[in-house]
Amino acid sequence: MTMKQTATAETDRTSRPSVLSASGLTKVYHSGEVSVHALRGIDLELYPSELIVLLGASGSGKSTLLNILGGLDHPTAGTVFFDGVELSSFGDSALTRYRRDNVGFVFQFYNLIPSLTAEENVALVTEIAPDPMTPSDALRLVGLGERLEHFPAQLSGGEQQRVAIARAIAKRPRLLLCDEPTGALDSQTGVVVLEVIEKINKELGTTTALITHNAGLADMADRVIRLADGMIADVTVNSTKKSAHEITW
Amino acid sequence: MHPLDKKMWRDLWRLRTQVIAVALVIGSGVGLMVMSLSAQEALRTTTEAYYERYRFANVFAQLKRAPQSLAERIADIPGVQTVETRIVEAALLDIDGFEEPVMSIINSVPENKQPVLNQLVLREGRFVALNAPDEVIVNEPFAEAHGLALNDTFKAIINGKKRTLTVVGIALSPEYAYAIAPDALIPDHLRFGILWMGEDALAAAFDLKEAFNNVSLTLLPGTAAEDVIDRLDQLLEPYGGSFAVARKDQISNWFLMSELDQLASMAVILPTVFLSVAAFLTNMVISRLIATERSTIGLFKAFGYSNVEIVFHYTKIVVAITMVGVLVGWAVGAALGHYNTAVYADHFSMPFLIFRPSPASFAIGAIASLAAALAGAALAVRAAISLAPAEAMRPPSPPVFSKGAFSRLGFVTGLDQPTRMIFRHTLRWPGRSLVTSFGVGMSVAVVVSALQWLDAIDHMIDSYYVAGQRQDVSIGLTEVRSSTVLAEFRHMPGVEAVEPERNLSAIMRAEHREKRVGLNSRIEHPHLNLIYDVEGGEVPLVGDGLILSTKLADILNVGVGDTVTVEVLEDRRPIVDMKVTGLFETYLGFPAYARIETLNRIMRERPAVDTVHISLDSQETPRFFRELKDTPGVSGILVVQAAIDNFNETVAQTILIFIGFFSAFAAALCIGVVYNSARIALSERARELATLRVLGFTRFEISYILLGQSALLVALALPIGCAAGWLLALTITTAFDTELYRIPLIVSPASYGVAMVVAIAAAFLSALLVNRKLGRLDLIAVLKTRE
């Protein structure tokens, strides 16, 4: 991609209002007498319906960034605006509200509730969301319409992750945040999960941020943001993205 | 210090709230055991020492009048060690500021010195002086009840003459440790006093110069009291002797021993149940606590520690945790045991207190707790060391849930997901759930069984006094009088109705069984003093038969239609056969009744009475008592309402303390159980709950999931506890079936209510403590760590 292409793509996006806008994000962890600078001044915008991949090595700050964007942590300095409202000033209950109404999380290790069936795991979220789809619709969307009644222990890892995705998107979130969603899966199963994420992004238009250390995933993104040492090292716009089933690692 | 030992101390510090919660469970079991056993042990030791030090006699006899010379013949009975003769008489007292006449027993004592037997514990003042006929020593509880001090005076009708007496000493006596008036159920120090007067003065008053009417003996070691009593009865018969009694049947001692026996069975049953429950809970809690150490155990094995070293390490931790509880239990139990002993010693007017609990009560609790804790830990440690280190270091695989019976229940479809989680977790580990419910249930049960005492006592008072005794006052006469005396009482101010009673002391025999009893009488259709069956109400009395309490019928092994031989122990001592015509149930004593005409005929006397029951116009009560104070020939007064009030007050005082302690121990147990169960659930489910927080659940909503389960288990525990409390009360009331009284099994709804409130409050407190920890869940860690 040339610099010119990048510039044009940027102009395209800036003409639309961003869903999430972060500027000057800094995060310093104090552990004993040592200070760790996890983020050192990040500026970032997420636009409606785009799928971005945050790529970085372990310790690059990508998880810290995702935590702050997802309302799980406060930045040491800098601001985050969601739909024009400043997140960074929210207290605990406002952040809970933000996560509950607007954010869908997908974790590396699924984090399903073992005592609830697939359908009930999804219902857990739809029951507290303002405008959810039905749990069975959400599970059909991820291709698990036949396994509603199964408990997590009765599902494979890939299936469990798809339930987790169904749980994340059933509330029709504005933002889907996936933290190493394929990290615990073999590549074949991983691809199936990525296809589901791609499908959600396309069909529901959910703004999706996916963090990974796996560079292979970068090809399916609209934009790839590389992080290193707590700073954005590089932003790439894919003019032609690959579909998930073409990806291998 | 070895690194493992450092780890141990740090672990204990890290787990301190849980250690405290476990200590509460262990401490409550051990504490209750130590408290109960040490208190009842100390009371027995104190009583024995009191009897020993103040030379409490072994045999007692009352007679009409015998010359002093008879004493030597008594001393010649083989086995007799010491003989002391004296004069013991009843008198009515008139104390300024107290409306009713006061009953008293006056005992003669040598001037200026201690008697040989039944010595006085002089608390204040001095012995009576020679030639000072109006000096008396009074017993301390009576003095306290009336605020009498040295040199205070009061009036007394002594052998029909009104005299003014001066208090020169205040004392206690082992003979009147339980100072109870004739026919009373518990001591009433306001209405019954014990006086000691100089021998000469009392002899002059009752015309008993060089004579006596009461004798006490001590026996040589190894002498059977029965043999001496037989010889003594023979000697005293010509002098109006009415059967000697051994120490075990001496009235104060008999009541005291009955109470100590009750305390003893209480000290054994409830604490044993309680300690077993605490031990069982300790076992489960420790097992779960050590189970959370699984990966650490794997790590130790990976480093090359042997199984023995690992087991030793955890044994030390468990012993340390358990000993915290044991020490707390010992300290609290001993302190409360001492306090309880002091309360009872005061109740029984003991002059001193010996509290030297034997090591046994301490050891029992400690051994039971340690064994239970180590057994629980052994299970968990064995499970962990049997795994390969690599496997042990990985957290256990997630629990498998399946759609069980619960999911098929109709109401489940209506439940939200958090509620389903609560139910599924409860059912997934039914054993754990039951342990928590069982623990909370047992604390409810203990409180129910403690509170049932109050209910039972209420009911006993109701059936004995309120339903059975409708008179306001009963008057005991110094001697049997012609029934014309009824008319005299009928004309006293305020008297609305009178009813006569004649009482005989007798021995009843049926085949080889016999029992010394009071044979009481009733008129054919009484309105005031009824024979009252606790279930069927009034029992009619017809013909010449006997109506026996079921307790007495059991003792004699007779039923309706059987014949009982009655040997009257008074006057010319007639022996008659009487048919049992009815039985009735009563909670108190083992009475027997016949018609008054029947007794008069047996005694070959004209209609005669020795007790008069009276109903009064309440407006005229003061005038009635004023006149009664000057009425000669009266030896005893029972004011029914005062007896009820006194019963309530005295019993409530001791029982309430006891209930308070049991409730506190039960609450401690409940807090320990609920806290531990919720706290361990929190460490097991921290990741799940944090995930929910990330998904947008509020703190309140995840509290609901964690503590909702505790609430569910407590809710399950309440009916279990009420049922178990009822069973426990049944066990205790069955164990308390004595001649003195039977405890009815009555548990009022309010008692169940209070017990449940105690458990709910304790559970709520624990929930609040755990809830604080929920605020510190690490939301970010869950995104990364695998279970």
PDB file of C-alpha atoms in Angstrom, chain B residues 598-747:
ATOM      1  CA  THR B 598     -62.251 -40.869 102.551  1.00  0.00           C
ATOM      2  CA  LEU B 599     -59.173 -39.567 104.355  1.00  0.00           C
ATOM      3  CA  ASN B 600     -61.204 -38.470 107.376  1.00  0.00           C
ATOM      4  CA  ARG B 601     -62.671 -41.960 107.567  1.00  0.00           C
ATOM      5  CA  ILE B 602     -59.243 -43.621 107.275  1.00  0.00           C
ATOM      6  CA  MET B 603     -58.017 -41.427 110.115  1.00  0.00           C
ATOM      7  CA  ARG B 604     -61.227 -42.053 112.084  1.00  0.00           C
ATOM      8  CA  GLU B 605     -61.637 -38.356 112.601  1.00  0.00           C
ATOM      9  CA  ARG B 606     -64.543 -35.969 112.348  1.00  0.00           C
ATOM     10  CA  PRO B 607     -64.419 -33.782 109.241  1.00  0.00           C
ATOM     11  CA  ALA B 608     -60.981 -32.264 109.613  1.00  0.00           C
ATOM     12  CA  VAL B 609     -58.708 -30.058 107.540  1.00  0.00           C
ATOM     13  CA  ASP B 610     -55.082 -28.972 107.543  1.00  0.00           C
ATOM     14  CA  THR B 611     -55.128 -26.681 104.536  1.00  0.00           C
ATOM     15  CA  VAL B 612     -57.676 -24.079 103.470  1.00  0.00           C
ATOM     16  CA  HIS B 613     -57.951 -22.760  99.903  1.00  0.00           C
ATOM     17  CA  ILE B 614     -59.425 -19.307  99.628  1.00  0.00           C
ATOM     18  CA  SER B 615     -60.583 -17.050  96.829  1.00  0.00           C
ATOM     19  CA  LEU B 616     -60.375 -13.354  97.583  1.00  0.00           C
ATOM     20  CA  ASP B 617     -61.930 -10.119  96.479  1.00  0.00           C
ATOM     21  CA  SER B 618     -58.845  -8.355  95.141  1.00  0.00           C
ATOM     22  CA  GLN B 619     -59.944  -5.034  96.679  1.00  0.00           C
ATOM     23  CA  GLU B 620     -59.855  -6.576 100.139  1.00  0.00           C
ATOM     24  CA  THR B 621     -56.561  -8.431  99.866  1.00  0.00           C
ATOM     25  CA  PRO B 622     -54.564  -5.999 102.076  1.00  0.00           C
ATOM     26  CA  ARG B 623     -57.159  -6.210 104.850  1.00  0.00           C
ATOM     27  CA  PHE B 624     -57.217  -9.988 104.578  1.00  0.00           C
ATOM     28  CA  PHE B 625     -53.440 -10.233 104.942  1.00  0.00           C
ATOM     29  CA  ARG B 626     -53.393  -7.762 107.837  1.00  0.00           C
ATOM     30  CA  GLU B 627     -55.821  -9.959 109.692  1.00  0.00           C
ATOM     31  CA  LEU B 628     -54.023 -13.139 108.704  1.00  0.00           C
ATOM     32  CA  LYS B 629     -50.796 -11.806 110.238  1.00  0.00           C
ATOM     33  CA  ASP B 630     -52.511 -11.926 113.627  1.00  0.00           C
ATOM     34  CA  THR B 631     -54.232 -15.264 113.111  1.00  0.00           C
ATOM     35  CA  PRO B 632     -52.762 -18.024 115.243  1.00  0.00           C
ATOM     36  CA  GLY B 633     -52.470 -21.595 114.006  1.00  0.00           C
ATOM     37  CA  VAL B 634     -51.223 -20.695 110.530  1.00  0.00           C
ATOM     38  CA  SER B 635     -47.951 -22.268 109.400  1.00  0.00           C
ATOM     39  CA  GLY B 636     -47.924 -21.740 105.677  1.00  0.00           C
ATOM     40  CA  ILE B 637     -49.253 -19.369 103.057  1.00  0.00           C
ATOM     41  CA  LEU B 638     -49.182 -19.834  99.323  1.00  0.00           C
ATOM     42  CA  VAL B 639     -50.186 -16.809  97.283  1.00  0.00           C
ATOM     43  CA  VAL B 640     -50.837 -18.294  93.862  1.00  0.00           C
ATOM     44  CA  GLN B 641     -50.085 -15.186  91.806  1.00  0.00           C
ATOM     45  CA  ALA B 642     -46.861 -14.596  93.752  1.00  0.00           C
ATOM     46  CA  ALA B 643     -45.853 -18.201  93.172  1.00  0.00           C
ATOM     47  CA  ILE B 644     -46.440 -17.785  89.439  1.00  0.00           C
ATOM     48  CA  ASP B 645     -44.477 -14.533  89.351  1.00  0.00           C
ATOM     49  CA  ASN B 646     -41.650 -16.022  91.385  1.00  0.00           C
ATOM     50  CA  PHE B 647     -41.531 -19.091  89.186  1.00  0.00           C
ATOM     51  CA  ASN B 648     -41.375 -16.963  86.074  1.00  0.00           C
ATOM     52  CA  GLU B 649     -38.765 -14.659  87.515  1.00  0.00           C
ATOM     53  CA  THR B 650     -36.419 -17.212  89.029  1.00  0.00           C
ATOM     54  CA  VAL B 651     -36.639 -19.728  86.243  1.00  0.00           C
ATOM     55  CA  ALA B 652     -36.517 -17.113  83.541  1.00  0.00           C
ATOM     56  CA  GLN B 653     -33.403 -15.663  85.145  1.00  0.00           C
ATOM     57  CA  THR B 654     -31.420 -18.890  84.938  1.00  0.00           C
ATOM     58  CA  ILE B 655     -32.988 -20.213  81.746  1.00  0.00           C
ATOM     59  CA  LEU B 656     -32.586 -16.949  79.879  1.00  0.00           C
ATOM     60  CA  ILE B 657     -28.866 -16.869  80.597  1.00  0.00           C
ATOM     61  CA  PHE B 658     -28.622 -20.411  79.358  1.00  0.00           C
ATOM     62  CA  ILE B 659     -30.655 -19.629  76.232  1.00  0.00           C
ATOM     63  CA  GLY B 660     -28.554 -16.541  75.608  1.00  0.00           C
ATOM     64  CA  PHE B 661     -25.332 -18.549  75.606  1.00  0.00           C
ATOM     65  CA  PHE B 662     -26.722 -21.285  73.412  1.00  0.00           C
ATOM     66  CA  SER B 663     -28.017 -18.725  70.932  1.00  0.00           C
ATOM     67  CA  ALA B 664     -24.669 -16.958  70.855  1.00  0.00           C
ATOM     68  CA  PHE B 665     -22.826 -20.219  70.219  1.00  0.00           C
ATOM     69  CA  ALA B 666     -25.368 -21.161  67.576  1.00  0.00           C
ATOM     70  CA  ALA B 667     -24.998 -17.786  65.880  1.00  0.00           C
ATOM     71  CA  ALA B 668     -21.198 -18.158  65.896  1.00  0.00           C
ATOM     72  CA  LEU B 669     -21.527 -21.584  64.315  1.00  0.00           C
ATOM     73  CA  CYS B 670     -23.899 -20.196  61.706  1.00  0.00           C
ATOM     74  CA  ILE B 671     -21.585 -17.289  60.843  1.00  0.00           C
ATOM     75  CA  GLY B 672     -18.649 -19.683  60.514  1.00  0.00           C
ATOM     76  CA  VAL B 673     -20.523 -22.063  58.247  1.00  0.00           C
ATOM     77  CA  VAL B 674     -22.067 -19.481  55.947  1.00  0.00           C
ATOM     78  CA  TYR B 675     -18.898 -17.416  55.704  1.00  0.00           C
ATOM     79  CA  ASN B 676     -16.753 -20.403  54.855  1.00  0.00           C
ATOM     80  CA  SER B 677     -19.141 -21.816  52.325  1.00  0.00           C
ATOM     81  CA  ALA B 678     -19.545 -18.482  50.543  1.00  0.00           C
ATOM     82  CA  ARG B 679     -15.849 -17.627  50.816  1.00  0.00           C
ATOM     83  CA  ILE B 680     -14.712 -20.919  49.329  1.00  0.00           C
ATOM     84  CA  ALA B 681     -17.368 -20.626  46.629  1.00  0.00           C
ATOM     85  CA  LEU B 682     -15.946 -17.193  45.862  1.00  0.00           C
ATOM     86  CA  SER B 683     -12.411 -18.490  45.419  1.00  0.00           C
ATOM     87  CA  GLU B 684     -13.704 -21.288  43.229  1.00  0.00           C
ATOM     88  CA  ARG B 685     -15.905 -19.047  41.140  1.00  0.00           C
ATOM     89  CA  ALA B 686     -13.929 -15.801  41.071  1.00  0.00           C
ATOM     90  CA  ARG B 687     -13.234 -16.163  37.357  1.00  0.00           C
ATOM     91  CA  GLU B 688     -16.831 -16.861  36.476  1.00  0.00           C
ATOM     92  CA  LEU B 689     -18.061 -13.892  38.473  1.00  0.00           C
ATOM     93  CA  ALA B 690     -15.388 -11.599  37.038  1.00  0.00           C
ATOM     94  CA  THR B 691     -16.417 -12.687  33.537  1.00  0.00           C
ATOM     95  CA  LEU B 692     -19.953 -11.636  34.331  1.00  0.00           C
ATOM     96  CA  ARG B 693     -18.684  -8.273  35.527  1.00  0.00           C
ATOM     97  CA  VAL B 694     -16.860  -7.864  32.198  1.00  0.00           C
ATOM     98  CA  LEU B 695     -20.051  -8.786  30.377  1.00  0.00           C
ATOM     99  CA  GLY B 696     -21.745  -5.865  32.060  1.00  0.00           C
ATOM    100  CA  PHE B 697     -23.239  -7.360  35.193  1.00  0.00           C
ATOM    101  CA  THR B 698     -23.321  -4.994  38.127  1.00  0.00           C
ATOM    102  CA  ARG B 699     -21.793  -5.812  41.496  1.00  0.00           C
ATOM    103  CA  PHE B 700     -25.221  -6.303  42.904  1.00  0.00           C
ATOM    104  CA  GLU B 701     -26.064  -8.810  40.190  1.00  0.00           C
ATOM    105  CA  ILE B 702     -22.995 -10.951  40.835  1.00  0.00           C
ATOM    106  CA  SER B 703     -23.554 -10.683  44.593  1.00  0.00           C
ATOM    107  CA  TYR B 704     -26.950 -12.130  43.858  1.00  0.00           C
ATOM    108  CA  ILE B 705     -25.404 -15.133  42.113  1.00  0.00           C
ATOM    109  CA  LEU B 706     -22.890 -15.871  44.860  1.00  0.00           C
ATOM    110  CA  LEU B 707     -24.890 -14.916  47.914  1.00  0.00           C
ATOM    111  CA  GLY B 708     -28.194 -15.986  46.410  1.00  0.00           C
ATOM    112  CA  GLN B 709     -26.881 -19.487  46.742  1.00  0.00           C
ATOM    113  CA  SER B 710     -26.062 -18.877  50.396  1.00  0.00           C
ATOM    114  CA  ALA B 711     -29.553 -17.465  50.823  1.00  0.00           C
ATOM    115  CA  LEU B 712     -31.058 -20.511  49.136  1.00  0.00           C
ATOM    116  CA  LEU B 713     -29.076 -22.837  51.395  1.00  0.00           C
ATOM    117  CA  VAL B 714     -30.086 -20.860  54.465  1.00  0.00           C
ATOM    118  CA  ALA B 715     -33.709 -20.968  53.286  1.00  0.00           C
ATOM    119  CA  LEU B 716     -33.437 -24.751  52.945  1.00  0.00           C
ATOM    120  CA  ALA B 717     -31.815 -24.885  56.357  1.00  0.00           C
ATOM    121  CA  LEU B 718     -34.680 -23.164  58.143  1.00  0.00           C
ATOM    122  CA  PRO B 719     -37.276 -25.959  57.863  1.00  0.00           C
ATOM    123  CA  ILE B 720     -34.555 -28.585  58.400  1.00  0.00           C
ATOM    124  CA  GLY B 721     -33.456 -26.689  61.507  1.00  0.00           C
ATOM    125  CA  CYS B 722     -36.978 -26.316  62.871  1.00  0.00           C
ATOM    126  CA  ALA B 723     -37.624 -30.033  62.413  1.00  0.00           C
ATOM    127  CA  ALA B 724     -34.245 -30.949  63.936  1.00  0.00           C
ATOM    128  CA  GLY B 725     -34.903 -28.509  66.792  1.00  0.00           C
ATOM    129  CA  TRP B 726     -38.174 -30.264  67.494  1.00  0.00           C
ATOM    130  CA  LEU B 727     -36.407 -33.631  67.535  1.00  0.00           C
ATOM    131  CA  LEU B 728     -33.671 -32.292  69.779  1.00  0.00           C
ATOM    132  CA  ALA B 729     -36.293 -30.868  72.131  1.00  0.00           C
ATOM    133  CA  LEU B 730     -37.994 -34.267  72.112  1.00  0.00           C
ATOM    134  CA  THR B 731     -34.715 -35.958  73.055  1.00  0.00           C
ATOM    135  CA  ILE B 732     -34.094 -33.502  75.848  1.00  0.00           C
ATOM    136  CA  THR B 733     -37.604 -33.568  77.261  1.00  0.00           C
ATOM    137  CA  THR B 734     -37.502 -37.363  77.233  1.00  0.00           C
ATOM    138  CA  ALA B 735     -34.193 -37.287  79.103  1.00  0.00           C
ATOM    139  CA  PHE B 736     -35.658 -34.891  81.653  1.00  0.00           C
ATOM    140  CA  ASP B 737     -38.397 -37.162  82.870  1.00  0.00           C
ATOM    141  CA  THR B 738     -37.659 -37.048  86.608  1.00  0.00           C
ATOM    142  CA  GLU B 739     -39.768 -37.415  89.725  1.00  0.00           C
ATOM    143  CA  LEU B 740     -39.461 -33.693  90.269  1.00  0.00           C
ATOM    144  CA  TYR B 741     -40.912 -32.772  86.924  1.00  0.00           C
ATOM    145  CA  ARG B 742     -41.507 -33.673  83.327  1.00  0.00           C
ATOM    146  CA  ILE B 743     -40.891 -31.098  80.617  1.00  0.00           C
ATOM    147  CA  PRO B 744     -43.736 -30.959  78.129  1.00  0.00           C
ATOM    148  CA  LEU B 745     -42.660 -30.832  74.514  1.00  0.00           C
ATOM    149  CA  ILE B 746     -44.063 -27.486  73.506  1.00  0.00           C
ATOM    150  CA  VAL B 747     -42.453 -25.270  70.894  1.00  0.00           C
TER     151      VAL B 747
END
